[in-house]
């Protein structure tokens, strides 16, 4: 099983949006038995909360399910449980280091990427936080396109192309 963890700051806007969008794309591709998806935040302010209303509104607009999503914080074992950890911005990548257990070189660990590493437009490298900007539509468009390209990457890397 390939496991993907999306990470942002509070786990109520960007990462649950990416989780829901990617889960939808994986289901459409018929790969839900091969790919598992979750999301988490580097901060602990929103643990247990559902996605932000702006995230829920945009997912409703595109008829993408998000039932049961609740914010959680990154855990050290995530680095061993997941194949990929996908951060939304540079700050998330830096903050992930605080959670990472010491690496001995023997264990398999998740590879860490930023979501926009998979975007076609490489001039923008970070997904902006709509919690502060309110630009949920723009963020959705970035997430949707990048998740699609991430799925193609994972399918090719792991021989999942049907």
mmCIF file of N, CA and C in Angstrom, residues 50-149:
data_model
loop_
_atom_site.group_PDB
_atom_site.id
_atom_site.type_symbol
_atom_site.label_atom_id
_atom_site.label_comp_id
_atom_site.label_asym_id
_atom_site.label_seq_id
_atom_site.Cartn_x
_atom_site.Cartn_y
_atom_site.Cartn_z
ATOM 1 N N UNK A 50 -13.231 19.922 12.025
ATOM 2 C CA UNK A 50 -13.443 19.610 10.609
ATOM 3 C C UNK A 50 -12.724 20.645 9.743
ATOM 4 N N UNK A 51 -12.673 20.422 8.437
ATOM 5 C CA UNK A 51 -12.065 21.423 7.556
ATOM 6 C C UNK A 51 -12.760 22.787 7.690
ATOM 7 N N UNK A 52 -12.017 23.833 7.411
ATOM 8 C CA UNK A 52 -12.513 25.213 7.411
ATOM 9 C C UNK A 52 -13.742 25.318 6.498
ATOM 10 N N UNK A 53 -14.657 26.207 6.825
ATOM 11 C CA UNK A 53 -15.872 26.375 6.020
ATOM 12 C C UNK A 53 -15.538 26.697 4.560
ATOM 13 N N UNK A 54 -14.515 27.501 4.319
ATOM 14 C CA UNK A 54 -14.119 27.818 2.946
ATOM 15 C C UNK A 54 -13.679 26.586 2.175
ATOM 16 N N UNK A 55 -12.980 25.675 2.839
ATOM 17 C CA UNK A 55 -12.571 24.412 2.218
ATOM 18 C C UNK A 55 -13.792 23.556 1.945
ATOM 19 N N UNK A 56 -14.689 23.464 2.907
ATOM 20 C CA UNK A 56 -15.905 22.666 2.712
ATOM 21 C C UNK A 56 -16.747 23.229 1.567
ATOM 22 N N UNK A 57 -16.854 24.553 1.490
ATOM 23 C CA UNK A 57 -17.643 25.180 0.424
ATOM 24 C C UNK A 57 -17.085 24.856 -0.959
ATOM 25 N N UNK A 58 -15.776 24.955 -1.119
ATOM 26 C CA UNK A 58 -15.184 24.706 -2.440
ATOM 27 C C UNK A 58 -15.270 23.216 -2.796
ATOM 28 N N UNK A 59 -15.113 22.337 -1.812
ATOM 29 C CA UNK A 59 -15.251 20.905 -2.079
ATOM 30 C C UNK A 59 -16.702 20.570 -2.429
ATOM 31 N N UNK A 60 -17.658 21.198 -1.743
ATOM 32 C CA UNK A 60 -19.068 21.009 -2.095
ATOM 33 C C UNK A 60 -19.333 21.467 -3.528
ATOM 34 N N UNK A 61 -18.744 22.590 -3.897
ATOM 35 C CA UNK A 61 -18.941 23.134 -5.242
ATOM 36 C C UNK A 61 -18.519 22.129 -6.310
ATOM 37 N N UNK A 62 -17.446 21.388 -6.038
ATOM 38 C CA UNK A 62 -16.932 20.417 -7.006
ATOM 39 C C UNK A 62 -17.381 18.986 -6.701
ATOM 40 N N UNK A 63 -18.321 18.863 -5.763
ATOM 41 C CA UNK A 63 -18.887 17.565 -5.385
ATOM 42 C C UNK A 63 -17.818 16.553 -4.985
ATOM 43 N N UNK A 64 -16.923 17.019 -4.108
ATOM 44 C CA UNK A 64 -15.854 16.165 -3.594
ATOM 45 C C UNK A 64 -16.119 15.915 -2.113
ATOM 46 N N UNK A 65 -16.188 14.650 -1.744
ATOM 47 C CA UNK A 65 -16.512 14.254 -0.370
ATOM 48 C C UNK A 65 -15.384 14.603 0.610
ATOM 49 N N UNK A 66 -15.771 14.972 1.819
ATOM 50 C CA UNK A 66 -14.808 15.263 2.889
ATOM 51 C C UNK A 66 -15.324 14.776 4.244
ATOM 52 N N UNK A 67 -16.382 13.990 4.238
ATOM 53 C CA UNK A 67 -16.958 13.491 5.479
ATOM 54 C C UNK A 67 -15.899 12.775 6.306
ATOM 55 N N UNK A 68 -15.940 13.016 7.605
ATOM 56 C CA UNK A 68 -15.040 12.334 8.527
ATOM 57 C C UNK A 68 -13.664 12.951 8.657
ATOM 58 N N UNK A 69 -13.330 13.947 7.837
ATOM 59 C CA UNK A 69 -12.009 14.567 7.959
ATOM 60 C C UNK A 69 -11.957 15.407 9.236
ATOM 61 N N UNK A 70 -10.954 15.164 10.048
ATOM 62 C CA UNK A 70 -10.729 15.909 11.283
ATOM 63 C C UNK A 70 -9.242 16.236 11.374
ATOM 64 N N UNK A 71 -8.953 17.452 11.808
ATOM 65 C CA UNK A 71 -7.560 17.886 11.907
ATOM 66 C C UNK A 71 -6.802 17.053 12.946
ATOM 67 N N UNK A 72 -5.568 16.767 12.607
ATOM 68 C CA UNK A 72 -4.646 16.117 13.537
ATOM 69 C C UNK A 72 -3.278 16.723 13.330
ATOM 70 N N UNK A 73 -2.383 16.473 14.272
ATOM 71 C CA UNK A 73 -1.021 16.981 14.170
ATOM 72 C C UNK A 73 -0.099 15.882 13.655
ATOM 73 N N UNK A 74 0.935 16.297 12.966
ATOM 74 C CA UNK A 74 1.969 15.372 12.499
ATOM 75 C C UNK A 74 2.554 14.636 13.703
ATOM 76 N N UNK A 75 2.877 13.365 13.510
ATOM 77 C CA UNK A 75 3.488 12.527 14.556
ATOM 78 C C UNK A 75 4.815 11.972 14.032
ATOM 79 N N UNK A 76 5.756 11.714 14.912
ATOM 80 C CA UNK A 76 7.031 11.146 14.457
ATOM 81 C C UNK A 76 6.868 9.854 13.650
ATOM 82 N N UNK A 77 5.909 9.005 14.014
ATOM 83 C CA UNK A 77 5.758 7.743 13.276
ATOM 84 C C UNK A 77 5.222 7.945 11.859
ATOM 85 N N UNK A 78 4.705 9.145 11.549
ATOM 86 C CA UNK A 78 4.267 9.415 10.179
ATOM 87 C C UNK A 78 5.416 9.254 9.187
ATOM 88 N N UNK A 79 6.613 9.524 9.617
ATOM 89 C CA UNK A 79 7.768 9.437 8.722
ATOM 90 C C UNK A 79 8.063 7.995 8.308
ATOM 91 N N UNK A 80 7.577 7.038 9.102
ATOM 92 C CA UNK A 80 7.755 5.618 8.786
ATOM 93 C C UNK A 80 6.487 4.991 8.221
ATOM 94 N N UNK A 81 5.329 5.573 8.554
ATOM 95 C CA UNK A 81 4.056 5.000 8.124
ATOM 96 C C UNK A 81 3.688 5.379 6.688
ATOM 97 N N UNK A 82 4.211 6.517 6.221
ATOM 98 C CA UNK A 82 3.820 7.022 4.907
ATOM 99 C C UNK A 82 4.949 6.872 3.895
ATOM 100 N N UNK A 83 4.557 6.713 2.641
ATOM 101 C CA UNK A 83 5.501 6.628 1.533
ATOM 102 C C UNK A 83 5.913 8.031 1.100
ATOM 103 N N UNK A 84 4.920 8.933 1.066
ATOM 104 C CA UNK A 84 5.139 10.316 0.647
ATOM 105 C C UNK A 84 4.536 11.253 1.681
ATOM 106 N N UNK A 85 5.271 12.303 2.032
ATOM 107 C CA UNK A 85 4.732 13.407 2.813
ATOM 108 C C UNK A 85 4.791 14.622 1.894
ATOM 109 N N UNK A 86 3.622 15.207 1.662
ATOM 110 C CA UNK A 86 3.493 16.294 0.695
ATOM 111 C C UNK A 86 3.116 17.578 1.442
ATOM 112 N N UNK A 87 4.060 18.498 1.516
ATOM 113 C CA UNK A 87 3.859 19.762 2.232
ATOM 114 C C UNK A 87 3.341 20.830 1.286
ATOM 115 N N UNK A 88 2.668 21.815 1.860
ATOM 116 C CA UNK A 88 2.092 22.887 1.056
ATOM 117 C C UNK A 88 3.056 24.045 0.813
ATOM 118 N N UNK A 89 4.012 24.249 1.719
ATOM 119 C CA UNK A 89 4.936 25.375 1.536
ATOM 120 C C UNK A 89 6.267 25.093 2.229
ATOM 121 N N UNK A 90 7.217 25.995 2.019
ATOM 122 C CA UNK A 90 8.557 25.835 2.589
ATOM 123 C C UNK A 90 8.531 25.790 4.109
ATOM 124 N N UNK A 91 7.677 26.598 4.715
ATOM 125 C CA UNK A 91 7.562 26.619 6.170
ATOM 126 C C UNK A 91 7.124 25.257 6.702
ATOM 127 N N UNK A 92 6.196 24.609 6.012
ATOM 128 C CA UNK A 92 5.764 23.266 6.421
ATOM 129 C C UNK A 92 6.925 22.286 6.363
ATOM 130 N N UNK A 93 7.740 22.387 5.326
ATOM 131 C CA UNK A 93 8.898 21.493 5.184
ATOM 132 C C UNK A 93 9.865 21.701 6.352
ATOM 133 N N UNK A 94 10.141 22.954 6.675
ATOM 134 C CA UNK A 94 11.030 23.261 7.803
ATOM 135 C C UNK A 94 10.424 22.740 9.102
ATOM 136 N N UNK A 95 9.127 22.984 9.303
ATOM 137 C CA UNK A 95 8.465 22.555 10.542
ATOM 138 C C UNK A 95 8.403 21.040 10.676
ATOM 139 N N UNK A 96 8.361 20.329 9.574
ATOM 140 C CA UNK A 96 8.344 18.868 9.626
ATOM 141 C C UNK A 96 9.598 18.314 10.303
ATOM 142 N N UNK A 97 10.710 19.019 10.161
ATOM 143 C CA UNK A 97 11.967 18.559 10.764
ATOM 144 C C UNK A 97 11.847 18.420 12.277
ATOM 145 N N UNK A 98 11.011 19.231 12.904
ATOM 146 C CA UNK A 98 10.831 19.156 14.354
ATOM 147 C C UNK A 98 10.151 17.856 14.779
ATOM 148 N N UNK A 99 9.432 17.226 13.882
ATOM 149 C CA UNK A 99 8.712 15.990 14.192
ATOM 150 C C UNK A 99 9.480 14.740 13.785
ATOM 151 N N UNK A 100 10.468 14.917 12.929
ATOM 152 C CA UNK A 100 11.167 13.769 12.356
ATOM 153 C C UNK A 100 12.025 13.066 13.407
ATOM 154 N N UNK A 101 11.857 11.765 13.554
ATOM 155 C CA UNK A 101 12.732 11.019 14.466
ATOM 156 C C UNK A 101 14.136 10.942 13.883
ATOM 157 N N UNK A 102 15.079 10.693 14.752
ATOM 158 C CA UNK A 102 16.466 10.571 14.290
ATOM 159 C C UNK A 102 16.566 9.411 13.317
ATOM 160 N N UNK A 103 17.235 9.655 12.218
ATOM 161 C CA UNK A 103 17.360 8.658 11.167
ATOM 162 C C UNK A 103 18.640 7.864 11.373
ATOM 163 N N UNK A 104 18.507 6.544 11.462
ATOM 164 C CA UNK A 104 19.681 5.698 11.665
ATOM 165 C C UNK A 104 20.250 5.188 10.344
ATOM 166 N N UNK A 105 19.488 5.357 9.270
ATOM 167 C CA UNK A 105 19.961 4.909 7.965
ATOM 168 C C UNK A 105 19.457 3.537 7.578
ATOM 169 N N UNK A 106 18.820 2.835 8.490
ATOM 170 C CA UNK A 106 18.354 1.482 8.206
ATOM 171 C C UNK A 106 16.874 1.415 7.851
ATOM 172 N N UNK A 107 16.081 2.324 8.387
ATOM 173 C CA UNK A 107 14.643 2.254 8.188
ATOM 174 C C UNK A 107 14.199 3.017 6.942
ATOM 175 N N UNK A 108 13.118 2.552 6.371
ATOM 176 C CA UNK A 108 12.531 3.220 5.206
ATOM 177 C C UNK A 108 11.707 4.392 5.703
ATOM 178 N N UNK A 109 11.950 5.556 5.117
ATOM 179 C CA UNK A 109 11.232 6.757 5.524
ATOM 180 C C UNK A 109 10.528 7.381 4.335
ATOM 181 N N UNK A 110 9.513 8.162 4.657
ATOM 182 C CA UNK A 110 8.756 8.862 3.618
ATOM 183 C C UNK A 110 9.647 9.841 2.879
ATOM 184 N N UNK A 111 9.388 9.991 1.599
ATOM 185 C CA UNK A 111 10.055 11.060 0.866
ATOM 186 C C UNK A 111 9.178 12.309 1.010
ATOM 187 N N UNK A 112 9.834 13.443 1.218
ATOM 188 C CA UNK A 112 9.129 14.698 1.462
ATOM 189 C C UNK A 112 9.230 15.583 0.220
ATOM 190 N N UNK A 113 8.084 16.082 -0.199
ATOM 191 C CA UNK A 113 7.991 16.961 -1.362
ATOM 192 C C UNK A 113 7.042 18.095 -1.029
ATOM 193 N N UNK A 114 7.097 19.154 -1.824
ATOM 194 C CA UNK A 114 6.049 20.164 -1.777
ATOM 195 C C UNK A 114 5.048 19.829 -2.879
ATOM 196 N N UNK A 115 3.783 20.102 -2.633
ATOM 197 C CA UNK A 115 2.753 19.767 -3.604
ATOM 198 C C UNK A 115 3.028 20.413 -4.956
ATOM 199 N N UNK A 116 3.475 21.663 -4.936
ATOM 200 C CA UNK A 116 3.689 22.344 -6.208
ATOM 201 C C UNK A 116 4.963 21.893 -6.925
ATOM 202 N N UNK A 117 5.719 20.966 -6.337
ATOM 203 C CA UNK A 117 6.796 20.310 -7.084
ATOM 204 C C UNK A 117 6.202 19.542 -8.270
ATOM 205 N N UNK A 118 4.909 19.218 -8.163
ATOM 206 C CA UNK A 118 4.236 18.448 -9.203
ATOM 207 C C UNK A 118 3.387 19.326 -10.121
ATOM 208 N N UNK A 119 3.434 20.635 -9.938
ATOM 209 C CA UNK A 119 2.638 21.557 -10.756
ATOM 210 C C UNK A 119 3.295 21.777 -12.115
ATOM 211 N N UNK A 120 2.479 22.100 -13.090
ATOM 212 C CA UNK A 120 3.024 22.405 -14.416
ATOM 213 C C UNK A 120 3.643 23.799 -14.440
ATOM 214 N N UNK A 121 3.117 24.718 -13.630
ATOM 215 C CA UNK A 121 3.644 26.079 -13.539
ATOM 216 C C UNK A 121 4.651 26.134 -12.389
ATOM 217 N N UNK A 122 5.918 26.045 -12.716
ATOM 218 C CA UNK A 122 6.958 25.990 -11.691
ATOM 219 C C UNK A 122 7.391 27.368 -11.183
ATOM 220 N N UNK A 123 6.729 28.446 -11.617
ATOM 221 C CA UNK A 123 7.101 29.773 -11.118
ATOM 222 C C UNK A 123 6.547 30.003 -9.718
ATOM 223 N N UNK A 124 5.447 29.346 -9.381
ATOM 224 C CA UNK A 124 4.888 29.412 -8.030
ATOM 225 C C UNK A 124 5.288 28.121 -7.330
ATOM 226 N N UNK A 125 5.899 28.233 -6.153
ATOM 227 C CA UNK A 125 6.420 27.037 -5.486
ATOM 228 C C UNK A 125 5.688 26.687 -4.204
ATOM 229 N N UNK A 126 4.771 27.565 -3.755
ATOM 230 C CA UNK A 126 4.069 27.315 -2.498
ATOM 231 C C UNK A 126 2.570 27.542 -2.674
ATOM 232 N N UNK A 127 1.781 26.672 -2.042
ATOM 233 C CA UNK A 127 0.338 26.852 -2.035
ATOM 234 C C UNK A 127 0.025 27.892 -0.955
ATOM 235 N N UNK A 128 -0.558 29.030 -1.341
ATOM 236 C CA UNK A 128 -0.866 30.056 -0.342
ATOM 237 C C UNK A 128 -1.941 29.572 0.635
ATOM 238 N N UNK A 129 -1.904 30.080 1.844
ATOM 239 C CA UNK A 129 -2.846 29.653 2.872
ATOM 240 C C UNK A 129 -4.128 30.476 2.785
ATOM 241 N N UNK A 130 -5.252 29.866 2.358
ATOM 242 C CA UNK A 130 -6.493 30.625 2.223
ATOM 243 C C UNK A 130 -7.106 31.016 3.565
ATOM 244 N N UNK A 131 -6.596 30.474 4.656
ATOM 245 C CA UNK A 131 -7.049 30.885 5.985
ATOM 246 C C UNK A 131 -6.808 32.381 6.155
ATOM 247 N N UNK A 132 -5.706 32.849 5.579
ATOM 248 C CA UNK A 132 -5.335 34.261 5.688
ATOM 249 C C UNK A 132 -5.791 35.088 4.490
ATOM 250 N N UNK A 133 -5.857 34.459 3.311
ATOM 251 C CA UNK A 133 -6.132 35.211 2.084
ATOM 252 C C UNK A 133 -7.565 35.080 1.585
ATOM 253 N N UNK A 134 -8.238 34.003 1.954
ATOM 254 C CA UNK A 134 -9.594 33.759 1.484
ATOM 255 C C UNK A 134 -9.688 33.263 0.051
ATOM 256 N N UNK A 135 -8.555 32.984 -0.574
ATOM 257 C CA UNK A 135 -8.535 32.593 -2.000
ATOM 258 C C UNK A 135 -8.705 31.076 -2.186
ATOM 259 N N UNK A 136 -9.804 30.548 -1.694
ATOM 260 C CA UNK A 136 -10.040 29.104 -1.754
ATOM 261 C C UNK A 136 -10.141 28.586 -3.190
ATOM 262 N N UNK A 137 -10.706 29.367 -4.107
ATOM 263 C CA UNK A 137 -10.812 28.930 -5.502
ATOM 264 C C UNK A 137 -9.424 28.775 -6.127
ATOM 265 N N UNK A 138 -8.563 29.761 -5.946
ATOM 266 C CA UNK A 138 -7.202 29.690 -6.478
ATOM 267 C C UNK A 138 -6.453 28.498 -5.891
ATOM 268 N N UNK A 139 -6.591 28.303 -4.599
ATOM 269 C CA UNK A 139 -5.926 27.181 -3.940
ATOM 270 C C UNK A 139 -6.473 25.861 -4.472
ATOM 271 N N UNK A 140 -7.778 25.770 -4.637
ATOM 272 C CA UNK A 140 -8.366 24.551 -5.187
ATOM 273 C C UNK A 140 -7.767 24.225 -6.555
ATOM 274 N N UNK A 141 -7.661 25.219 -7.403
ATOM 275 C CA UNK A 141 -7.126 24.989 -8.752
ATOM 276 C C UNK A 141 -5.686 24.481 -8.694
ATOM 277 N N UNK A 142 -4.873 25.047 -7.811
ATOM 278 C CA UNK A 142 -3.490 24.573 -7.636
ATOM 279 C C UNK A 142 -3.477 23.133 -7.130
ATOM 280 N N UNK A 143 -4.298 22.862 -6.129
ATOM 281 C CA UNK A 143 -4.357 21.536 -5.515
ATOM 282 C C UNK A 143 -4.842 20.497 -6.520
ATOM 283 N N UNK A 144 -5.898 20.810 -7.241
ATOM 284 C CA UNK A 144 -6.479 19.853 -8.181
ATOM 285 C C UNK A 144 -5.469 19.453 -9.261
ATOM 286 N N UNK A 145 -4.836 20.433 -9.853
ATOM 287 C CA UNK A 145 -3.877 20.142 -10.925
ATOM 288 C C UNK A 145 -2.645 19.415 -10.385
ATOM 289 N N UNK A 146 -2.127 19.847 -9.261
ATOM 290 C CA UNK A 146 -0.925 19.231 -8.698
ATOM 291 C C UNK A 146 -1.203 17.816 -8.198
ATOM 292 N N UNK A 147 -2.372 17.601 -7.619
ATOM 293 C CA UNK A 147 -2.725 16.247 -7.172
ATOM 294 C C UNK A 147 -2.847 15.299 -8.359
ATOM 295 N N UNK A 148 -3.393 15.778 -9.446
ATOM 296 C CA UNK A 148 -3.507 14.961 -10.648
ATOM 297 C C UNK A 148 -2.125 14.537 -11.140
ATOM 298 N N UNK A 149 -1.209 15.466 -11.147
ATOM 299 C CA UNK A 149 0.161 15.169 -11.586
ATOM 300 C C UNK A 149 0.896 14.291 -10.556
#
